CSV table of C-alpha atoms and ligand atoms in Angstrom, one decimal:
chain,number,residue,atom,x,y,z
A,217,MET,CA,32.9,-62.3,-1.8
A,218,ASN,CA,35.6,-63.9,-3.8
A,219,ALA,CA,38.7,-61.8,-3.4
A,220,GLN,CA,39.8,-63.6,-0.2
A,221,HIS,CA,39.7,-67.1,-1.4
A,222,PRO,CA,42.6,-69.0,-2.6
A,223,THR,CA,42.4,-70.1,-6.3
A,224,ARG,CA,42.0,-73.8,-6.6
A,225,SER,CA,42.8,-76.1,-9.4
A,226,LYS,CA,40.3,-76.8,-12.1
A,227,TRP,CA,37.2,-78.8,-11.0
A,228,PRO,CA,35.4,-80.8,-13.5
A,229,ARG,CA,32.1,-79.2,-14.7
A,230,ARG,CA,29.1,-81.3,-14.0
A,231,ASP,CA,28.2,-83.8,-16.6
A,232,VAL,CA,25.8,-82.2,-19.0
A,233,LEU,CA,25.0,-85.6,-20.7
A,234,ALA,CA,24.0,-87.0,-17.3
A,235,ALA,CA,21.6,-84.2,-16.8
A,236,SER,CA,19.9,-84.7,-20.1
A,237,ALA,CA,19.6,-88.5,-19.5
A,238,VAL,CA,17.7,-87.6,-16.3
A,239,LEU,CA,15.6,-85.3,-18.3
A,240,LEU,CA,14.7,-88.2,-20.7
A,241,ALA,CA,13.9,-90.5,-17.8
A,242,GLY,CA,11.7,-87.7,-16.4
A,243,GLY,CA,9.8,-87.6,-19.7
A,244,ALA,CA,9.1,-91.3,-19.5
A,245,VAL,CA,7.7,-91.0,-15.9
A,246,GLY,CA,5.6,-88.1,-17.2
A,247,SER,CA,4.0,-90.3,-19.7
A,248,ILE,CA,2.9,-92.8,-17.1
A,249,ASN,CA,1.5,-90.0,-15.1
A,250,ARG,CA,-1.1,-89.1,-17.7
A,251,SER,CA,-4.2,-87.7,-16.1
A,252,ALA,CA,-7.1,-90.1,-16.9
A,253,GLY,CA,-9.3,-87.8,-18.8
A,254,ALA,CA,-12.7,-88.8,-20.2
A,255,THR,CA,-11.2,-89.6,-23.6
A,256,GLY,CA,-8.1,-91.3,-22.1
A,257,GLU,CA,-6.1,-89.1,-24.5
A,258,ALA,CA,-5.0,-86.3,-22.1
A,259,ALA,CA,-1.6,-84.9,-23.0
A,260,PRO,CA,1.3,-86.0,-20.8
A,261,ARG,CA,2.3,-83.5,-18.2
A,262,PRO,CA,6.0,-82.7,-18.4
A,263,ALA,CA,8.0,-83.6,-15.3
A,264,ALA,CA,9.9,-80.9,-13.4
A,265,THR,CA,13.5,-80.5,-14.7
A,266,PRO,CA,15.7,-81.9,-11.9
A,267,LEU,CA,18.4,-79.7,-10.3
A,268,PRO,CA,21.0,-78.6,-11.0
A,269,TRP,CA,20.1,-76.3,-13.8
A,270,PRO,CA,22.8,-75.1,-16.2
A,271,TRP,CA,24.8,-71.9,-15.5
A,272,THR,CA,26.7,-70.0,-18.2
A,273,THR,CA,29.1,-67.1,-17.8
A,274,LEU,CA,27.0,-63.9,-17.4
A,275,ASP,CA,28.0,-60.2,-17.3
A,276,PRO,CA,28.0,-59.3,-13.6
A,277,LEU,CA,27.5,-55.5,-14.3
A,278,GLU,CA,24.5,-56.2,-16.5
A,279,ALA,CA,23.0,-58.4,-13.8
A,280,GLY,CA,23.6,-55.7,-11.3
A,281,ARG,CA,22.1,-52.9,-13.4
A,282,ARG,CA,19.0,-55.0,-14.2
A,283,ALA,CA,18.6,-55.7,-10.5
A,284,TYR,CA,18.8,-52.0,-9.7
A,285,ARG,CA,16.1,-51.3,-12.3
A,286,PHE,CA,13.8,-54.2,-11.6
A,287,TYR,CA,13.8,-53.2,-7.9
A,288,LYS,CA,12.2,-49.9,-8.9
A,289,ASP,CA,10.2,-51.0,-11.9
A,290,LYS,CA,8.9,-54.4,-10.9
A,291,GLY,CA,8.6,-53.9,-7.2
A,292,GLY,CA,11.1,-55.0,-4.7
A,293,CYS,CA,14.4,-56.7,-3.7
A,294,GLY,CA,13.3,-60.3,-4.1
A,295,THR,CA,12.3,-59.7,-7.7
A,296,GLY,CA,15.2,-57.5,-8.4
A,297,SER,CA,17.9,-59.9,-7.6
A,298,PHE,CA,16.1,-63.1,-8.8
A,299,LEU,CA,14.7,-61.7,-12.1
A,300,SER,CA,18.0,-59.9,-13.1
A,301,ILE,CA,19.9,-63.2,-13.1
A,302,LEU,CA,17.0,-65.2,-14.3
A,303,SER,CA,16.3,-62.9,-17.3
A,304,LEU,CA,20.0,-63.3,-18.3
A,305,LEU,CA,19.8,-67.1,-18.0
A,306,LYS,CA,16.5,-67.1,-20.1
A,307,GLU,CA,18.4,-65.2,-22.8
A,308,GLU,CA,21.7,-67.0,-22.7
A,309,VAL,CA,20.7,-70.5,-21.8
A,310,GLY,CA,16.9,-70.8,-22.5
A,311,HIS,CA,15.2,-73.9,-21.4
A,312,PRO,CA,14.7,-74.8,-18.5
A,313,TRP,CA,15.0,-71.3,-17.2
A,314,THR,CA,12.2,-70.2,-19.6
A,315,THR,CA,9.8,-72.3,-17.5
A,316,LEU,CA,10.2,-70.2,-14.4
A,317,PRO,CA,7.8,-67.3,-13.7
A,318,ASP,CA,9.3,-63.9,-13.4
A,319,MET,CA,7.5,-63.0,-10.3
A,320,MET,CA,8.4,-66.1,-8.3
A,321,MET,CA,10.2,-64.2,-5.6
A,322,ALA,CA,7.9,-61.1,-5.3
A,323,HIS,CA,6.9,-62.1,-1.8
A,324,ALA,CA,10.5,-61.8,-0.6
A,325,ALA,CA,10.2,-57.9,-0.7
A,326,SER,CA,11.0,-56.0,2.5
A,327,GLY,CA,12.3,-59.1,4.2
A,328,PHE,CA,9.3,-61.4,3.1
A,329,GLY,CA,5.9,-59.9,3.1
A,330,GLY,CA,7.2,-56.7,4.9
A,331,HIS,CA,8.3,-58.8,7.9
A,332,GLY,CA,11.9,-57.6,7.9
A,333,THR,CA,13.4,-61.1,8.1
A,334,LEU,CA,16.0,-62.2,5.4
A,335,CYS,CA,16.9,-59.4,2.9
A,336,GLY,CA,15.0,-60.2,-0.2
A,337,ALA,CA,18.0,-59.5,-2.4
A,338,LEU,CA,19.7,-62.5,-0.7
A,339,ALA,CA,16.5,-64.6,-1.0
A,340,GLY,CA,16.2,-64.1,-4.8
A,341,ALA,CA,19.9,-64.6,-5.4
A,342,SER,CA,20.2,-67.7,-3.2
A,343,THR,CA,17.4,-69.3,-5.0
A,344,ILE,CA,19.4,-69.1,-8.2
A,345,ILE,CA,22.6,-70.3,-6.3
A,346,ASN,CA,20.7,-73.4,-5.1
A,347,MET,CA,19.3,-74.1,-8.5
A,348,VAL,CA,22.8,-74.1,-10.2
A,349,THR,CA,24.9,-75.6,-7.5
A,350,PHE,CA,22.6,-78.2,-6.0
A,351,GLY,CA,24.6,-81.5,-5.6
A,352,GLU,CA,27.9,-79.8,-6.4
A,353,GLU,CA,30.5,-81.1,-4.1
A,354,ARG,CA,34.1,-79.7,-3.5
A,355,ASP,CA,36.4,-81.1,-0.9
A,356,LYS,CA,33.5,-83.4,0.1
A,357,ILE,CA,31.3,-80.5,1.1
A,358,LEU,CA,28.1,-79.6,-0.7
A,359,GLN,CA,28.4,-76.2,-2.2
A,360,ASN,CA,24.9,-74.9,-2.5
A,361,ASN,CA,24.6,-74.2,1.3
A,362,GLN,CA,28.2,-73.2,1.7
A,363,ILE,CA,28.0,-70.5,-1.0
A,364,VAL,CA,24.7,-69.2,0.4
A,365,ASP,CA,26.3,-69.1,3.9
A,366,ARG,CA,29.3,-67.2,2.5
A,367,LEU,CA,27.0,-64.8,0.7
A,368,PHE,CA,25.1,-64.0,3.9
A,369,TRP,CA,28.3,-63.4,5.8
A,370,TRP,CA,29.6,-61.1,3.0
A,371,TYR,CA,26.4,-59.1,3.0
A,372,ALA,CA,26.5,-58.5,6.8
A,373,GLU,CA,30.0,-57.1,6.5
A,374,GLN,CA,29.2,-54.6,3.6
A,375,GLU,CA,28.8,-50.9,4.0
A,376,PHE,CA,25.7,-50.3,1.8
A,377,PRO,CA,25.0,-48.8,-0.6
A,378,THR,CA,28.1,-49.1,-2.7
A,379,ASP,CA,28.7,-46.5,-5.5
A,380,ARG,CA,28.8,-49.1,-8.3
A,381,PHE,CA,25.4,-47.9,-9.7
A,382,ASP,CA,25.9,-44.2,-9.0
A,383,ASP,CA,26.2,-43.4,-12.7
A,384,ILE,CA,22.6,-44.5,-13.3
A,385,SER,CA,21.2,-43.2,-9.9
A,386,PRO,CA,19.5,-39.9,-9.4
A,387,ILE,CA,20.8,-39.9,-5.8
A,388,PRO,CA,24.6,-40.7,-5.9
A,389,ASP,CA,27.0,-40.6,-2.9
A,390,GLN,CA,24.6,-41.8,-0.3
A,391,ILE,CA,25.7,-42.4,3.3
A,392,ARG,CA,27.0,-45.9,3.8
A,393,VAL,CA,26.2,-48.1,6.8
A,394,LYS,CA,27.2,-51.7,7.7
A,395,ALA,CA,24.4,-54.1,7.3
A,396,MET,CA,25.4,-56.1,10.4
A,397,SER,CA,23.3,-59.2,9.6
A,398,PRO,CA,21.5,-60.7,6.6
A,399,LEU,CA,18.3,-59.4,8.1
A,400,CYS,CA,16.3,-56.7,6.2
A,401,HIS,CA,15.5,-55.2,9.6
A,402,THR,CA,19.0,-54.4,10.7
A,403,SER,CA,20.3,-53.6,7.2
A,404,VAL,CA,17.5,-51.1,6.5
A,405,SER,CA,16.8,-49.7,10.0
A,406,LYS,CA,20.5,-48.8,10.8
A,407,TRP,CA,20.8,-47.1,7.4
A,408,ALA,CA,17.5,-45.2,7.8
A,409,LEU,CA,18.6,-43.9,11.2
A,410,ALA,CA,22.1,-42.8,10.0
A,411,ALA,CA,20.6,-41.2,6.8
A,412,GLY,CA,17.8,-39.5,8.7
A,413,ALA,CA,15.4,-41.0,6.1
A,414,ASN,CA,12.1,-42.7,6.6
A,415,ILE,CA,11.5,-46.1,5.0
A,416,ASN,CA,9.0,-44.7,2.4
A,417,THR,CA,11.3,-42.0,1.0
A,418,ALA,CA,13.0,-41.9,-2.4
A,419,GLU,CA,16.4,-42.0,-0.6
A,420,LYS,CA,15.6,-45.4,1.0
A,421,ILE,CA,14.3,-46.8,-2.2
A,422,GLU,CA,17.4,-45.7,-4.0
A,423,ARG,CA,19.6,-47.2,-1.3
A,424,CYS,CA,17.9,-50.6,-1.5
A,425,ALA,CA,18.0,-50.6,-5.4
A,426,LYS,CA,21.8,-50.2,-5.1
A,427,VAL,CA,21.9,-53.0,-2.5
A,428,VAL,CA,20.0,-55.4,-4.8
A,429,GLY,CA,22.3,-54.4,-7.7
A,430,GLU,CA,25.4,-55.1,-5.6
A,431,VAL,CA,24.1,-58.5,-4.5
A,432,ALA,CA,23.2,-59.5,-8.1
A,433,TYR,CA,26.5,-58.3,-9.3
A,434,THR,CA,28.5,-60.2,-6.6
A,435,VAL,CA,26.6,-63.4,-7.0
A,436,THR,CA,26.9,-63.4,-10.8
A,437,LEU,CA,30.7,-62.8,-10.4
A,438,ALA,CA,31.0,-65.6,-7.8
A,439,LEU,CA,29.1,-68.1,-9.9
A,440,ASN,CA,31.1,-67.3,-13.0
A,441,GLU,CA,34.2,-68.0,-11.0
A,442,PHE,CA,32.8,-71.0,-9.3
A,443,PHE,CA,32.0,-72.8,-12.5
A,444,LYS,CA,35.4,-71.8,-14.0
A,445,GLY,CA,36.9,-73.7,-11.1
A,446,GLU,CA,38.5,-70.5,-9.7
A,447,TRP,CA,36.7,-70.5,-6.4
A,448,VAL,CA,35.5,-72.8,-3.7
A,449,ALA,CA,33.3,-71.4,-0.8
A,450,PRO,CA,35.3,-71.6,2.4
A,451,ALA,CA,33.8,-73.2,5.6
A,452,TRP,CA,32.3,-70.7,8.0
A,453,LYS,CA,34.6,-69.6,10.9
A,454,PRO,CA,33.3,-67.5,13.8
A,455,SER,CA,34.8,-64.1,14.3
A,456,GLU,CA,37.2,-63.6,17.2
A,457,GLU,CA,34.5,-61.8,19.2
A,458,ILE,CA,32.2,-64.8,19.2
A,459,SER,CA,34.4,-67.8,18.8
A,460,HIS,CA,34.1,-68.6,22.6
A,461,CYS,CA,30.3,-68.4,22.4
A,462,VAL,CA,30.3,-70.9,19.6
A,463,MET,CA,32.6,-73.2,21.5
A,464,CYS,CA,29.9,-73.7,24.1
A,465,HIS,CA,26.6,-73.0,22.3
A,466,GLY,CA,27.5,-74.3,18.8
A,467,PRO,CA,27.2,-74.9,16.0
A,468,SER,CA,29.5,-77.9,16.2
A,469,THR,CA,31.9,-78.2,13.3
A,470,ALA,CA,33.8,-81.2,11.8
A,471,THR,CA,36.8,-80.4,14.1
A,472,LYS,CA,35.1,-78.9,17.2
A,473,LYS,CA,32.1,-80.3,19.1
A,474,ALA,CA,30.1,-77.8,21.2
A,475,PRO,CA,29.2,-79.1,24.7
A,476,ARG,CA,25.6,-77.8,24.3
A,477,TRP,CA,24.6,-77.1,20.7
A,478,ASN,CA,21.6,-75.1,21.6
A,479,GLN,CA,21.7,-72.2,19.2
A,480,GLN,CA,21.1,-72.1,15.5
A,481,GLY,CA,23.2,-70.1,13.0
A,482,HIS,CA,26.3,-68.2,12.1
A,483,MET,CA,25.2,-64.6,12.9
A,484,GLU,CA,27.2,-62.3,15.1
A,485,CYS,CA,25.9,-63.0,18.6
A,486,LEU,CA,26.9,-59.7,20.2
A,487,MET,CA,24.6,-57.8,17.9
A,488,CYS,CA,21.7,-59.1,20.0
A,489,HIS,CA,23.2,-60.7,23.2
A,490,ARG,CA,25.5,-59.5,25.9
A,491,ASP,CA,28.5,-61.5,26.7
A,492,HIS,CA,27.6,-63.2,30.0
A,493,THR,CA,31.1,-64.7,30.4
A,494,THR,CA,32.8,-61.3,31.0
B,99,HEC,C1,31.9,-71.6,28.8
B,99,HEC,C2,30.7,-71.8,28.0
B,99,HEC,C3,29.9,-70.6,27.5
B,99,HEC,C4,30.4,-69.6,26.8
B,99,HEC,C5,31.8,-69.2,26.4
B,99,HEC,C6,29.2,-68.8,26.5
B,99,HEC,N1,28.1,-69.3,27.0
B,99,HEC,FE1,26.2,-68.6,26.9
B,99,HEC,N2,25.6,-69.9,28.3
B,99,HEC,C7,26.4,-71.0,28.7
B,99,HEC,C8,25.6,-71.8,29.7
B,99,HEC,C9,26.0,-73.0,30.4
B,99,HEC,C10,24.3,-71.1,29.8
B,99,HEC,C11,23.2,-71.4,30.7
B,99,HEC,C12,22.1,-72.1,29.9
B,99,HEC,C13,22.4,-73.5,29.5
B,99,HEC,O1,22.4,-74.3,30.4
B,99,HEC,O2,22.6,-73.7,28.3
B,99,HEC,C14,24.4,-70.0,28.9
B,99,HEC,C15,23.3,-69.1,28.6
B,99,HEC,C16,23.3,-68.3,27.5
B,99,HEC,C17,22.1,-67.5,27.1
B,99,HEC,C18,20.7,-67.6,27.7
B,99,HEC,C19,20.7,-66.9,29.1
B,99,HEC,C20,21.2,-65.5,29.1
B,99,HEC,O3,22.2,-65.3,29.9
B,99,HEC,O4,20.7,-64.7,28.4
B,99,HEC,C21,22.5,-66.8,26.0
B,99,HEC,C22,21.6,-65.9,25.2
B,99,HEC,C23,23.9,-67.0,25.8
B,99,HEC,N3,24.3,-67.9,26.7
B,99,HEC,C24,24.7,-66.4,24.8
B,99,HEC,C25,26.1,-66.5,24.8
B,99,HEC,C26,26.8,-65.6,24.0
B,99,HEC,C27,26.4,-64.6,23.0
B,99,HEC,C28,28.2,-65.9,24.3
B,99,HEC,C29,29.4,-65.3,23.7
B,99,HEC,C30,29.5,-63.8,23.8
B,99,HEC,C31,28.1,-67.0,25.2
B,99,HEC,N4,26.8,-67.3,25.6
B,99,HEC,C32,29.3,-67.6,25.7
B,99,HEC,C33,27.6,-71.3,28.4
B,99,HEC,C34,28.5,-70.5,27.7
B,100,HEC,C1,19.4,-61.2,15.4
B,100,HEC,C2,19.5,-61.3,16.9
B,100,HEC,C3,20.3,-62.5,17.4
B,100,HEC,C4,21.5,-63.0,17.1
B,100,HEC,C5,22.4,-62.4,16.0
B,100,HEC,C6,21.7,-64.1,17.9
B,100,HEC,N1,20.7,-64.3,18.8
B,100,HEC,FE1,20.6,-65.7,20.2
B,100,HEC,N2,18.6,-65.2,20.5
B,100,HEC,C7,18.0,-64.1,20.1
B,100,HEC,C8,16.7,-64.0,20.7
B,100,HEC,C9,15.7,-62.8,20.4
B,100,HEC,C10,16.6,-65.1,21.5
B,100,HEC,C11,15.4,-65.4,22.4
B,100,HEC,C12,15.7,-64.7,23.7
B,100,HEC,C13,14.7,-64.9,24.8
B,100,HEC,O1,13.9,-65.9,24.8
B,100,HEC,O2,14.8,-64.1,25.8
B,100,HEC,C14,17.8,-65.8,21.4
B,100,HEC,C15,18.0,-67.0,22.1
B,100,HEC,C16,19.3,-67.6,22.2
B,100,HEC,C17,19.6,-68.7,23.1
B,100,HEC,C18,18.6,-69.5,24.0
B,100,HEC,C19,18.6,-68.9,25.4
B,100,HEC,C20,17.4,-68.0,25.6
B,100,HEC,O3,17.6,-67.0,26.3
B,100,HEC,O4,16.4,-68.3,25.0
B,100,HEC,C21,21.0,-68.9,23.1
B,100,HEC,C22,21.8,-69.9,23.8
B,100,HEC,C23,21.5,-68.0,22.1
B,100,HEC,N3,20.4,-67.2,21.6
B,100,HEC,C24,22.8,-67.9,21.7
B,100,HEC,C25,23.2,-67.1,20.6
B,100,HEC,C26,24.6,-67.3,20.1
B,100,HEC,C27,25.7,-68.1,20.6
B,100,HEC,C28,24.6,-66.4,19.0
B,100,HEC,C29,25.7,-66.2,18.0
B,100,HEC,C30,26.3,-67.4,17.3
B,100,HEC,C31,23.3,-65.8,18.9
B,100,HEC,N4,22.5,-66.2,19.8
B,100,HEC,C32,22.9,-64.8,17.9
B,100,HEC,C33,18.6,-63.2,19.1
B,100,HEC,C34,19.8,-63.3,18.5
């Protein structure tokens, strides 16, 4: 995700003092919001800690290994990617990360509730990305969405599963297939067909555990570099095959306005549509 980006000069870290000032203000608001109990002495409810929450340099391989294990032990890709990074932040940073429930992203498993939409590994990891980069601006562009967009593009291009976790896997050297899109559906189904494995087999579970590990590893590495000022998420550019589609159908960009911006998104059009212009 990071190798292709030019190194930028140092960017200032966000102001930690400003964040704690907001925290204090939040406490004051909380005291006004006392629930009027019968005694009038109900304890003040703490206000939610505003974003962004603090990041610290984490070990990407440890995040990846935890994600691989949590996928199998805790149940699913959303929990695997989210809890791997969250558990490290709880240990290394503490509050406010300690206020988040471990199973917050459990519903993201199998593309949310088994629906096969967004890969849960991307869902869990992108929740953390938003929480630490919310409001972060580089080159006048908000980075939370840009990093998530970049992550989804990276994922679609990967041939999964990688061999990074083969040393802890009972099924190493699995067949690798390009995910094609950030959708659980294409990522898993294309692999299952190529591997001749059903969705409920040990092989498929192993494959997805490694995918979750790779996503957690990559996101942790990217966030480490982002907060060291070594990386800025580049703006999305359509691939050569679809740049003419985007010129007509959108999305419009800062430099190019689509005549009819009537499609949403940055996915590869030709995965699902024929080219009606040829
Ligand atoms: C020169 C402009 C232009 C280009 C380039 C273009 N389209 Fe279109 N496309 C149109 C117009 C005009 C329509 C008719 C519907 C409308 O009025 O928006 C259309 C219709 C469609 C439709 C709905 C009807 C159908 O044929 O299924 C899809 C889907 C679509 N385009 C996808 C694509 C994709 C994918 C590409 C690139 C491979 C592409 N378009 C390239 C202008 C364009
Ligand atoms: C994951 C599959 C998928 C991808 C990727 C995808 N589309 Fe679509 N798109 C669809 C489906 C399904 C519809 C609804 C088609 C229908 O109603 O017949 C649709 C609808 C559209 C429509 C509205 C016209 C219509 O027939 O309803 C346009 C225009 C369109 N897509 C363009 C694009 C372009 C341009 C891209 C790439 C930037 C793209 N799509 C990527 C699946 C996809």
